[in-house]
XYZ file of C-alpha atoms in Angstrom:
362
model
C 2.747 -16.260 -9.859
C 0.803 -16.217 -13.087
C -0.366 -19.646 -12.721
C -3.392 -18.427 -10.074
C -5.554 -18.101 -13.008
C -9.503 -17.445 -12.293
C -12.569 -16.506 -14.681
C -11.562 -14.679 -17.843
C -13.595 -11.471 -16.560
C -12.031 -11.570 -12.978
C -10.130 -8.245 -12.024
C -7.411 -10.083 -10.468
C -5.664 -11.440 -13.180
C -2.186 -13.057 -14.063
C -2.085 -10.247 -16.999
C -1.401 -7.667 -14.172
C 1.612 -9.393 -13.511
C 2.779 -9.856 -16.661
C 1.866 -5.951 -18.159
C 3.519 -4.669 -15.186
C 6.841 -6.740 -15.918
C 6.479 -6.211 -19.356
C 6.738 -2.524 -19.104
C 9.634 -2.305 -16.664
C 11.235 -4.211 -19.272
C 10.239 -2.114 -22.084
C 11.130 1.050 -20.647
C 14.752 -0.319 -19.615
C 14.068 -0.636 -16.057
C 14.806 -3.828 -15.514
C 18.550 -3.869 -16.815
C 19.202 -1.058 -14.123
C 18.167 -3.716 -11.322
C 19.387 -6.863 -9.830
C 16.924 -9.546 -9.642
C 16.365 -11.618 -6.601
C 14.601 -15.030 -7.064
C 11.394 -15.393 -5.889
C 10.461 -17.928 -3.470
C 7.708 -19.216 -1.162
C 7.557 -18.009 2.401
C 8.125 -20.417 5.407
C 5.361 -21.270 7.561
C 7.796 -19.434 10.306
C 7.436 -16.176 8.588
C 3.334 -16.629 7.462
C 2.737 -17.126 11.064
C 3.964 -13.621 12.198
C 0.695 -12.843 10.891
C -1.295 -15.601 10.401
C -2.634 -18.348 12.445
C -1.676 -22.191 11.726
C -5.444 -22.877 10.986
C -5.365 -20.057 8.205
C -2.256 -21.662 6.930
C -3.962 -25.151 6.539
C -7.078 -23.622 5.267
C -5.240 -21.733 2.210
C -3.241 -25.124 1.617
C -6.355 -27.293 1.595
C -9.177 -25.157 0.136
C -8.714 -26.397 -3.295
C -10.642 -29.550 -3.604
C -8.597 -31.916 -6.061
C -11.185 -34.372 -6.212
C -13.727 -31.847 -8.036
C -13.672 -31.640 -11.646
C -13.811 -27.903 -11.551
C -10.407 -26.259 -12.354
C -11.256 -23.034 -10.511
C -13.067 -22.965 -7.602
C -14.822 -20.287 -5.076
C -17.023 -17.266 -5.413
C -17.172 -13.450 -4.541
C -14.115 -12.257 -4.457
C -11.658 -15.223 -3.677
C -11.198 -18.066 -6.550
C -8.898 -21.209 -5.940
C -6.738 -23.174 -8.273
C -4.497 -26.258 -7.857
C -1.562 -23.099 -8.123
C -3.412 -20.757 -5.179
C -1.600 -21.746 -2.251
C 2.097 -22.024 -3.711
C 1.213 -18.462 -5.977
C 0.414 -16.938 -2.664
C 3.180 -18.109 -0.768
C 5.638 -17.078 -3.339
C 4.004 -13.683 -3.240
C 4.561 -13.250 0.538
C 7.962 -15.172 -0.030
C 9.297 -12.772 -2.380
C 8.072 -9.750 -0.467
C 10.031 -11.132 2.492
C 13.316 -11.457 0.119
C 13.100 -7.785 -1.029
C 12.922 -6.814 2.640
C 15.544 -8.725 3.712
C 17.875 -7.768 0.784
C 17.123 -4.077 1.680
C 17.684 -4.774 5.253
C 20.716 -6.617 4.978
C 22.145 -3.831 2.469
C 22.389 -6.370 -0.363
C 20.312 -3.963 -2.519
C 19.271 -0.192 -1.057
C 15.908 -0.383 -2.662
C 13.898 -3.234 -4.216
C 10.226 -3.675 -5.815
C 8.512 -6.953 -5.734
C 6.331 -7.461 -8.507
C 3.967 -9.823 -6.739
C 0.668 -11.430 -7.216
C -1.659 -12.195 -5.537
C -2.088 -9.323 -3.625
C -2.405 -9.381 0.330
C -3.305 -6.249 2.107
C -6.735 -7.280 2.704
C -6.032 -10.546 3.897
C -6.473 -10.742 7.795
C -4.888 -13.250 10.392
C -7.235 -15.862 9.845
C -9.260 -14.800 6.694
C -8.531 -14.718 3.013
C -10.728 -11.672 1.348
C -10.550 -9.247 -1.614
C -8.115 -11.145 -3.766
C -5.835 -11.790 -0.953
C -4.695 -15.121 0.652
C -1.592 -13.888 2.740
C -0.695 -10.732 3.753
C 2.538 -9.846 1.796
C 3.533 -6.731 3.332
C 2.647 -7.480 7.108
C 4.722 -10.453 6.553
C 7.669 -8.853 5.060
C 7.521 -6.215 7.739
C 7.626 -8.728 10.432
C 10.593 -10.962 8.725
C 12.463 -8.122 8.450
C 11.992 -6.915 12.030
C 12.916 -10.561 13.334
C 16.020 -11.239 11.287
C 17.790 -8.000 11.372
C 18.661 -6.592 14.801
C 18.948 -3.054 13.482
C 15.449 -2.953 12.256
C 13.394 -1.679 14.912
C 10.832 0.676 13.091
C 9.158 -0.318 9.775
C 6.911 2.282 8.289
C 4.280 0.680 5.924
C 2.932 2.846 3.549
C -0.217 1.661 1.369
C -1.304 3.921 -1.566
C -3.928 1.454 -2.656
C -7.293 2.810 -3.157
C -8.623 0.242 -1.048
C -8.329 0.236 2.445
C -5.934 -2.677 3.829
C -8.222 -4.051 6.393
C -5.910 -7.018 6.647
C -2.707 -5.147 7.396
C -4.473 -3.318 9.717
C -5.737 -6.297 11.586
C -2.530 -8.069 11.768
C -0.157 -4.986 13.144
C -3.175 -2.836 15.151
C -1.331 -3.369 18.291
C 1.940 -3.048 16.992
C 4.303 -0.153 17.921
C 7.217 -1.600 15.770
C 5.134 -1.505 12.509
C 3.273 2.056 11.632
C 0.569 1.781 8.888
C -0.615 4.717 6.915
C -3.318 4.267 4.539
C -4.672 6.349 2.008
C -7.720 4.995 0.792
C -11.571 5.547 -0.524
C -13.850 5.408 2.394
C -17.649 5.390 2.759
C -20.854 4.909 0.198
C -20.008 1.078 0.568
C -16.542 1.526 -0.935
C -14.535 -1.834 -0.348
C -14.013 -3.236 2.467
C -15.430 -0.384 4.231
C -12.874 -0.330 7.379
C -10.254 2.586 7.808
C -11.873 5.565 9.824
C -9.919 8.081 10.896
C -10.516 7.139 14.779
C -9.015 3.802 13.989
C -5.765 4.601 15.267
C -4.492 1.150 17.046
C -4.742 -0.163 20.608
C -2.543 -1.041 23.420
C 1.212 -0.564 22.554
C -0.182 0.216 18.808
C -2.326 3.002 19.547
C -1.157 6.023 17.529
C 0.702 3.803 15.054
C -2.227 3.183 12.761
C -3.056 6.308 10.707
C -5.748 6.271 8.374
C -6.542 8.643 5.785
C -9.852 8.153 4.373
C -11.166 9.971 1.403
C -14.722 10.543 1.360
C -15.100 11.737 -2.394
C -13.852 10.326 -5.939
C -11.848 12.091 -8.308
C -8.920 13.018 -6.204
C -5.627 13.941 -7.622
C -1.868 14.148 -6.948
C -2.626 17.446 -5.341
C -4.930 16.145 -2.719
C -2.550 13.155 -2.153
C 0.763 14.823 -1.981
C -1.310 17.357 0.600
C -1.486 14.362 2.779
C 1.773 13.899 2.603
C 2.750 17.500 3.465
C 0.323 18.035 6.392
C 0.098 14.380 7.904
C 2.343 11.763 6.747
C 5.578 13.211 6.251
C 5.717 14.898 9.571
C 4.458 11.665 11.462
C 6.614 9.426 9.830
C 9.888 11.682 10.447
C 8.751 11.842 13.859
C 8.499 7.726 14.126
C 11.815 7.586 12.331
C 11.911 4.567 10.838
C 14.593 2.073 9.443
C 12.748 0.449 6.908
C 10.189 1.688 4.572
C 7.440 -0.912 2.719
C 4.956 0.606 0.088
C 1.867 -1.788 -0.100
C 2.063 -0.403 -3.635
C -1.547 -0.918 -5.324
C -2.193 1.683 -8.318
C -5.944 1.238 -8.456
C -5.928 5.096 -7.463
C -4.455 5.570 -10.875
C -6.352 7.599 -13.449
C -8.015 5.014 -15.498
C -8.584 2.025 -13.514
C -11.700 0.473 -13.725
C -12.480 0.354 -10.033
C -10.806 2.697 -8.282
C -12.499 6.236 -9.417
C -9.286 8.463 -8.500
C -7.062 10.314 -11.011
C -3.392 10.154 -9.551
C -0.868 10.289 -12.551
C 2.577 8.668 -12.778
C 4.013 11.838 -11.865
C 2.127 11.670 -8.692
C 3.053 8.190 -7.882
C 6.905 9.217 -8.219
C 6.477 12.119 -6.175
C 5.105 10.225 -3.767
C 7.873 7.662 -3.885
C 10.233 10.376 -3.543
C 8.872 11.593 -0.008
C 9.300 8.035 1.243
C 12.819 7.782 -0.054
C 13.687 10.741 2.113
C 13.101 8.006 5.329
C 15.167 5.457 6.756
C 18.424 6.330 4.750
C 16.437 5.645 1.751
C 15.767 2.164 2.281
C 12.558 1.331 0.692
C 10.671 -1.807 -0.515
C 7.597 -1.702 -2.635
C 5.347 -4.660 -3.101
C 2.767 -4.785 -5.657
C -0.865 -4.956 -4.440
C -3.870 -3.898 -6.527
C -4.371 -2.069 -9.883
C -6.930 -3.340 -12.533
C -6.016 -1.106 -15.500
C -3.428 -2.891 -16.939
C -1.678 0.019 -18.835
C -2.387 2.311 -15.926
C -0.863 -0.102 -13.320
C 2.074 -1.145 -15.493
C 2.961 2.531 -16.203
C 2.382 3.703 -12.526
C 4.255 0.830 -11.272
C 7.071 1.808 -13.744
C 7.117 5.454 -12.710
C 7.488 4.312 -8.864
C 10.262 1.988 -10.027
C 12.019 4.828 -11.843
C 11.779 7.368 -8.554
C 12.997 4.417 -6.714
C 16.440 4.256 -9.391
C 16.487 7.781 -8.863
C 14.913 9.455 -11.703
C 13.998 13.036 -11.149
C 10.352 13.724 -11.395
C 9.268 17.660 -11.949
C 7.397 19.051 -9.281
C 3.583 19.564 -9.564
C 2.433 22.996 -11.150
C 2.112 25.180 -8.425
C -1.666 25.932 -10.103
C -2.297 22.377 -9.008
C -3.474 22.639 -5.766
C -5.953 20.248 -3.356
C -9.334 20.671 -3.079
C -10.686 22.493 0.031
C -12.811 19.402 1.534
C -9.208 17.491 1.230
C -7.654 20.091 3.348
C -10.443 19.998 5.652
C -10.313 16.168 6.103
C -6.779 16.276 6.619
C -7.084 18.601 9.531
C -9.666 16.385 11.015
C -6.760 13.631 11.259
C -4.130 16.519 12.438
C -6.725 16.129 15.348
C -7.006 13.019 15.706
C -3.260 12.085 15.784
C -1.581 15.404 17.550
C -1.676 14.254 21.006
C 0.261 10.747 20.401
C 2.619 12.997 17.524
C 3.041 16.658 19.105
C 4.457 17.766 15.948
C 1.124 17.931 14.377
C 0.181 20.419 17.037
C 3.262 22.960 16.809
C 3.045 26.339 15.637
C 5.007 25.789 12.431
C 2.691 22.908 11.230
C -0.259 25.069 12.243
C 0.810 27.852 9.931
C 1.491 25.240 7.259
C -2.156 24.115 7.765
C -3.871 27.553 7.275
C -1.706 28.637 4.273
C -2.783 24.898 2.646
C -5.990 25.924 3.415
C -6.001 29.604 2.083
C -4.574 28.454 -0.856
C -7.569 26.400 -1.829
C -9.600 29.753 -1.880
C -6.985 31.240 -4.530
C -7.658 27.677 -6.392
C -11.239 28.048 -5.900
C -12.674 27.401 -9.449
C -8.990 25.934 -11.008
C -9.319 22.467 -12.316
C -7.008 20.323 -10.375
């Protein structure tokens, strides 16, 4: 997967993968894991999310008659290895999901690239060619009769427009995305009122952040007030994390301040679902140290290493809680737990706590 290599200055580069693997080895995490062999996705798997024309496009986009070793412009580049690397990323995510769904292992982290969550049914974009996690979710549903519901949680700082595009009418996969939104931030999708269509109405949950600099406390408030209650009501058989780490503090693109502790705590929340059956697949994250460290913390939490809770002095911003209140209003008809008196009391208490924290630094 490191053979897909573009211009030296490109953010989506092989060093992302190499640094993450190296950090997991350095921290002794790899020794505590069984290795799953990487493989290419089959046409059958890819066609659950992509058109046949898209498969042909990705296979033939690179011009082998050209003298240019790297081709393409903008957010997508092609090399002679791109199609095979993209298939391997998607196939490895599928293999990890199948291993967890079958009981071969309880949890899995697929360290893959190129990423996938921007890839739409018939369009490669945003560094992405095939939609790794969406394909993995559909593969698990197809291959395992006991897997009927999958939660796909995307904490990449960019909205997964591709996942939303593919799954928008599917009530078997709940897509939840926490992402920056507005002021021209890429890709521009992911408004809170984008909730799904047809049978999928209510199964697409967007948490759009309209300001930079949010911290662990803001993200965990989203779990407390929106994600945990809806996900528990959905009751998934498998959890897949589209694990982008560009909301990590120090990322050159994200502008957020999520710490390693924050990623571990979010992971612990997700492990409380589906009997702990969880798969993470690497998405974005463009600061090598920040990405590798956050990914290692996520894997550590998946392995059961305990993470200390946030200090009680670290509270979400008032604007964060107000945004979450609007999301609750959007989804409370579909998910009545959000309208319960217990939940309303929790919301009021969280909002009141932001007054106490007023001048404290998150």
